[in-house]
Coordinates of C-alpha atoms in Angstrom, one line a residue:
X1 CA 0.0 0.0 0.0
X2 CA 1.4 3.7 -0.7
X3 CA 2.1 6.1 1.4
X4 CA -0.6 8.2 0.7
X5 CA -3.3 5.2 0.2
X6 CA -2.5 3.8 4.0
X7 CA -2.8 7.6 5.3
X8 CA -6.2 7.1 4.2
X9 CA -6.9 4.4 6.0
X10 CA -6.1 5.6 9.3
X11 CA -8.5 8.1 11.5
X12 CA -8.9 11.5 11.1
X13 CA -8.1 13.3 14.1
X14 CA -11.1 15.3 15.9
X15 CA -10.2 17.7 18.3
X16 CA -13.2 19.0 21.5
X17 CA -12.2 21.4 24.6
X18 CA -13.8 22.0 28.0
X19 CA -12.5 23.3 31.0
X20 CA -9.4 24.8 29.6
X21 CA -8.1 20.9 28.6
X22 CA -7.9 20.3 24.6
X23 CA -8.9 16.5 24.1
X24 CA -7.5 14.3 20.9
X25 CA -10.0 12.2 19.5
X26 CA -9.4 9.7 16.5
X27 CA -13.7 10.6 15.1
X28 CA -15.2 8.7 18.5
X29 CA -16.2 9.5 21.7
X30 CA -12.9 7.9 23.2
X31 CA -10.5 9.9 24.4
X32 CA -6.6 9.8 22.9
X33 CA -5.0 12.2 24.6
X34 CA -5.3 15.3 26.5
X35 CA -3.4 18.9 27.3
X36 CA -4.2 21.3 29.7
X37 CA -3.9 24.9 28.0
X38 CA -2.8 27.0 30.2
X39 CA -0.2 24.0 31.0
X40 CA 1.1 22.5 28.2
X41 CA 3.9 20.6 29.4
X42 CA 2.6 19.4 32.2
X43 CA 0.7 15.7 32.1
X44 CA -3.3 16.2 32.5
X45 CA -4.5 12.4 32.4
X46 CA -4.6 10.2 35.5
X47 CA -3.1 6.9 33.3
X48 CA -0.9 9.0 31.0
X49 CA 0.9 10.1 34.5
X50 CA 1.2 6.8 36.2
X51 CA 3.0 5.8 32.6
X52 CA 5.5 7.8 34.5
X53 CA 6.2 5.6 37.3
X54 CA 9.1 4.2 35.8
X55 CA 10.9 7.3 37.8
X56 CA 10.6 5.5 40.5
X57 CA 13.0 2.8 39.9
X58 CA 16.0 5.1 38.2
X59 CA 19.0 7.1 40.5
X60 CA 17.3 10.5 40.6
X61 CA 20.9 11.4 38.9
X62 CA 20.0 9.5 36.3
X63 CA 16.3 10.2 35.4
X64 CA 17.3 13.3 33.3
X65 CA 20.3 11.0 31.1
X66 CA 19.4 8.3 28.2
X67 CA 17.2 8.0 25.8
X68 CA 13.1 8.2 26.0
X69 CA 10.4 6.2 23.5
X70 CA 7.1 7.0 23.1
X71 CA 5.2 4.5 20.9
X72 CA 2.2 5.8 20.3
X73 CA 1.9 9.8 20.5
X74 CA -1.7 10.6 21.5
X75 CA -1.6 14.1 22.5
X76 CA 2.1 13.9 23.0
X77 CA 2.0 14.6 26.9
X78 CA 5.1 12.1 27.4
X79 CA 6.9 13.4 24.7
X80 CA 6.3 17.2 26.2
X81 CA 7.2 16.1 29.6
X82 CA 10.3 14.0 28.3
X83 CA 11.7 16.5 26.4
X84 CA 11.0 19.8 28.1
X85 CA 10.5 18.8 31.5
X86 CA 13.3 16.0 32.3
X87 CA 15.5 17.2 29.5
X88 CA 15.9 14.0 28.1
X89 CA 16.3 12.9 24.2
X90 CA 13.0 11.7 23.2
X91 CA 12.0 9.4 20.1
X92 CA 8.1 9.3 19.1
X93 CA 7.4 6.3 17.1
X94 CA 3.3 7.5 15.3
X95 CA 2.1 5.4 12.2
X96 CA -0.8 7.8 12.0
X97 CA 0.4 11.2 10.1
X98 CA -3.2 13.1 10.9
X99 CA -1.8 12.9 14.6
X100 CA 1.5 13.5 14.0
X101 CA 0.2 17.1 12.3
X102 CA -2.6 17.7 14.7
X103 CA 0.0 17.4 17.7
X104 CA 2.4 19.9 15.6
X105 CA -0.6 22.2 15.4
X106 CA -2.8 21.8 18.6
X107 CA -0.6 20.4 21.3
X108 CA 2.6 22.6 21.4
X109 CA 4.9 19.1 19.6
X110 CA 8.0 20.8 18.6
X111 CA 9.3 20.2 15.7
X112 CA 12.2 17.8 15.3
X113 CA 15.8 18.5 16.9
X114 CA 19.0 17.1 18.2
X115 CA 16.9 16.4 21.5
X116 CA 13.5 15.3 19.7
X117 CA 12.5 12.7 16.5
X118 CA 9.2 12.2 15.6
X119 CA 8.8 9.0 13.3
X120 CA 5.5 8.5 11.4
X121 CA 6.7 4.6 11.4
X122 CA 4.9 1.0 12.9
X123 CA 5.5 1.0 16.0
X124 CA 6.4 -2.9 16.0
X125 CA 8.7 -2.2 12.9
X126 CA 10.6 0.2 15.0
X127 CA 11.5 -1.9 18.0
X128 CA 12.3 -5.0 15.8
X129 CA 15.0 -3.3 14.4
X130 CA 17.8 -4.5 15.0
X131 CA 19.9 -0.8 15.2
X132 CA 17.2 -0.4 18.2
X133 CA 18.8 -3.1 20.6
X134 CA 20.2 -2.1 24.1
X135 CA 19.5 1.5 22.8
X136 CA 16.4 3.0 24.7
X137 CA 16.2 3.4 28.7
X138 CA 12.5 3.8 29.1
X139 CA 10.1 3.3 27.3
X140 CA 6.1 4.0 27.1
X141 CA 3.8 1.8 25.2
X142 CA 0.3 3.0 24.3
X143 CA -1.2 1.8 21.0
X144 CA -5.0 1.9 20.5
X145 CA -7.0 2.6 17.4
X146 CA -9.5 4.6 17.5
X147 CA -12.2 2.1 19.3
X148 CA -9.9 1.6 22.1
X149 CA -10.8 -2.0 22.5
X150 CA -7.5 -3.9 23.1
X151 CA -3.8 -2.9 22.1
X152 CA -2.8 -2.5 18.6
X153 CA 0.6 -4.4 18.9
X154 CA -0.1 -7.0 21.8
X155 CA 1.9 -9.9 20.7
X156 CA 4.5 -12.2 22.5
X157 CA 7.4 -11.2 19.6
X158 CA 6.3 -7.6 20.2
X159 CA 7.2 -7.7 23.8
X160 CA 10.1 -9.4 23.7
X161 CA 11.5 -6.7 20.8
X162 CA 10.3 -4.1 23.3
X163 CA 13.0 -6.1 26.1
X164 CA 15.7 -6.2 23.2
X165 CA 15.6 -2.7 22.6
X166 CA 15.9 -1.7 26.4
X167 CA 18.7 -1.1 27.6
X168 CA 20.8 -2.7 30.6
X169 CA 18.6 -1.0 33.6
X170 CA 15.9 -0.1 31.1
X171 CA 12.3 0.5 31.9
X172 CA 8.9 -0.2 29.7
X173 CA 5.2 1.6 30.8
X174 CA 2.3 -0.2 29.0
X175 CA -1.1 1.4 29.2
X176 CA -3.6 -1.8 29.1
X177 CA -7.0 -0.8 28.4
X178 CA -9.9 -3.3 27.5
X179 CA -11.7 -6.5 28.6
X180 CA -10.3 -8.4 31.4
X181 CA -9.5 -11.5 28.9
X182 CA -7.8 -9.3 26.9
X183 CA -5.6 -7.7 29.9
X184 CA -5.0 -10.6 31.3
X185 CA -3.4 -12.0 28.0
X186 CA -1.2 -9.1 27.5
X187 CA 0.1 -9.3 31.0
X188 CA 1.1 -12.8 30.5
X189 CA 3.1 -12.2 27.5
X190 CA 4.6 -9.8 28.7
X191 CA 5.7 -11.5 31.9
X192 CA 7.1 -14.2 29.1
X193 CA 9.5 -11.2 27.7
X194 CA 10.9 -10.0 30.8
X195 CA 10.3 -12.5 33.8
X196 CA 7.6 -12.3 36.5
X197 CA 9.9 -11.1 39.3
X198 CA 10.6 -8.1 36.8
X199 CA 7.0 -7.0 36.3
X200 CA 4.6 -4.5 38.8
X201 CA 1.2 -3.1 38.0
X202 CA -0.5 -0.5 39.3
X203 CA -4.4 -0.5 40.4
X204 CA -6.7 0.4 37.2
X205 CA -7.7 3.8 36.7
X206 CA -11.3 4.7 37.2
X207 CA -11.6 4.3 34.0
X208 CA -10.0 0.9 33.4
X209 CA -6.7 1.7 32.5
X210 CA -3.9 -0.8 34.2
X211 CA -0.3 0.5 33.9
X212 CA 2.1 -2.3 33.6
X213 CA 5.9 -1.7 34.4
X214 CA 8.6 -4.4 33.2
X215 CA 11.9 -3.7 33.9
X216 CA 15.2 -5.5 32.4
X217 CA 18.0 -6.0 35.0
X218 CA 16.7 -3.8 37.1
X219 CA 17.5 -3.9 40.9
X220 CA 14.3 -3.0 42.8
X221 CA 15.3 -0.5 45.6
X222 CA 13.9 -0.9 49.4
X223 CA 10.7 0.6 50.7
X224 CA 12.3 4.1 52.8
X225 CA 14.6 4.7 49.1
X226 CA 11.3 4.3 47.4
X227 CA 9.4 6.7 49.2
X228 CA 12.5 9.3 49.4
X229 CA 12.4 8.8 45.7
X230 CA 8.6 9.6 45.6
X231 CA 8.7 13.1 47.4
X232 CA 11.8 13.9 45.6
X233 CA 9.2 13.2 42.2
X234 CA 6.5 15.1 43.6
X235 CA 8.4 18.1 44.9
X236 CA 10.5 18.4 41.6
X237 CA 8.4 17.4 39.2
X238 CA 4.6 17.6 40.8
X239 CA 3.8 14.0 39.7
X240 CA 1.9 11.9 42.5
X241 CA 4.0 9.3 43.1
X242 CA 4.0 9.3 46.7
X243 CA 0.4 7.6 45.2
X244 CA 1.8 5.3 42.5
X245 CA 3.8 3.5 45.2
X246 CA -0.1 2.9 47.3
X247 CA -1.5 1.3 44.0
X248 CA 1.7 -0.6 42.9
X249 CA 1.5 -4.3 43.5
X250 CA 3.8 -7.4 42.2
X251 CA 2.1 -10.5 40.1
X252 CA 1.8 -12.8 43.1
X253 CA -0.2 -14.8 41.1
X254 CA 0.3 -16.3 37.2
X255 CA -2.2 -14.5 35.0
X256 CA -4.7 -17.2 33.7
X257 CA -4.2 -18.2 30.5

């Protein structure tokens, strides 16, 4: 399929407001993203901010260094808050170009830079390269079409392309948002990537959204470090995380199958 032909195919983007906070929308009711005006690079959605609970487990020396992945821009509120608020290089990985533009135009995206790449490309594609391994320290995953029924890329040989591209002490967020079949499956493969001793989740959102957080080689620091951690995150940064670490549980259990 061309270029243009697969384009499309994919959503157009529709944009509402109310409240002062702009809302992505991909022609349904669901909601893809979100931006406060009067605060761009700040994070607005409950979810999109516990996708920032890797923090948490990285040397507050080291949060601001490496490289950050976001497959799957929605509004591009991790991208913002990579790039302009932790300073870090940031990669976007978008197969749909009508978001790429209506981030560029609606949701303060800048454009590309030394610090910044945004790549209208699959996001599977991109981690199964093989330039990608060992090359990315955290990492957000959150691919839904427009019905926002299960995950977009959701397979076994995706998650384990996602481990291969992290690097030693790397990090992955996924955002899992659907039926409970279809959560539990997606927890189990990615347990099979990256170990069950390696995975946490947090409680759902009130809206159903489960962050998952796999880490690879990744020593878990004790309770008082993680809560120093937390108000260090809050004060600097006015994430909740002192909150994150209440909802944050290990897999005690195996998922069913």
């Amino acid at each position: 399929m061309s270029a243009p032909a697969a384009a499309r195919s994919l959503p157009e983007v529709t944009l509402s407001e109310a409240r002062g906070i702009r809302y992505l929308h991909l022609g349904t009711p669901w909601i893809q993203g979100a931006m406060r005006i009067s605060d761009p690079f700040d994070i607005e959605l409950d979810y999109v901010q516990r996708m920032m609970a890797w923090m948490l487990f990285r040397d507050e020396d080291e949060i601001s260094h490496g490289h950050a992945v976001q497959l799957g821009l929605g509004a591009a509120a991790i991208t913002r808050f990579c790039l302009r608020r932790l300073k870090m290089r940031t990669t976007a990985v978008e197969l749909n170009p009508h978001v790429i533009a209506a981030c560029r135009l609606w949701f303060r995206l800048p454009q590309d830079s030394e610090q910044l790449s945004v790549l209208e490309q699959d996001a599977g594609a991109y981690v199964a390269e093989p330039g990608q391994r060992a090359s990315i320290d955290v990492l957000a995953v959150d691919l839904y079409d427009e019905e926002a029924a299960s995950p977009v890329l959701d397979s076994a040989a995706f998650y384990a392309d996602c481990h291969a591209a992290l690097a030693d002490g790397g990090i992955m967020t996924v955002n899992l948002f659907g039926r409970d079949a279809s959560f539990e499956r997606s927890l189990e493969r990615i347990v099979r990537a990256f170990g069950r001793d390696a995975v946490l989740s947090l409680k759902p959102t009130r809206e159903g959204n489960t962050i998952v957080i796999a880490m690879k080689h990744v020593t878990v620091p004790a309770a008082p470090e993680l809560a120093r951690r937390a108000e260090n995150i809050e004060t600097r940064w006015k994430l909740p995380a002192r909150k994150w670490l209440r909802m944050m549980r290990p897999l005690t259990e195996p998922p069913s199958q």
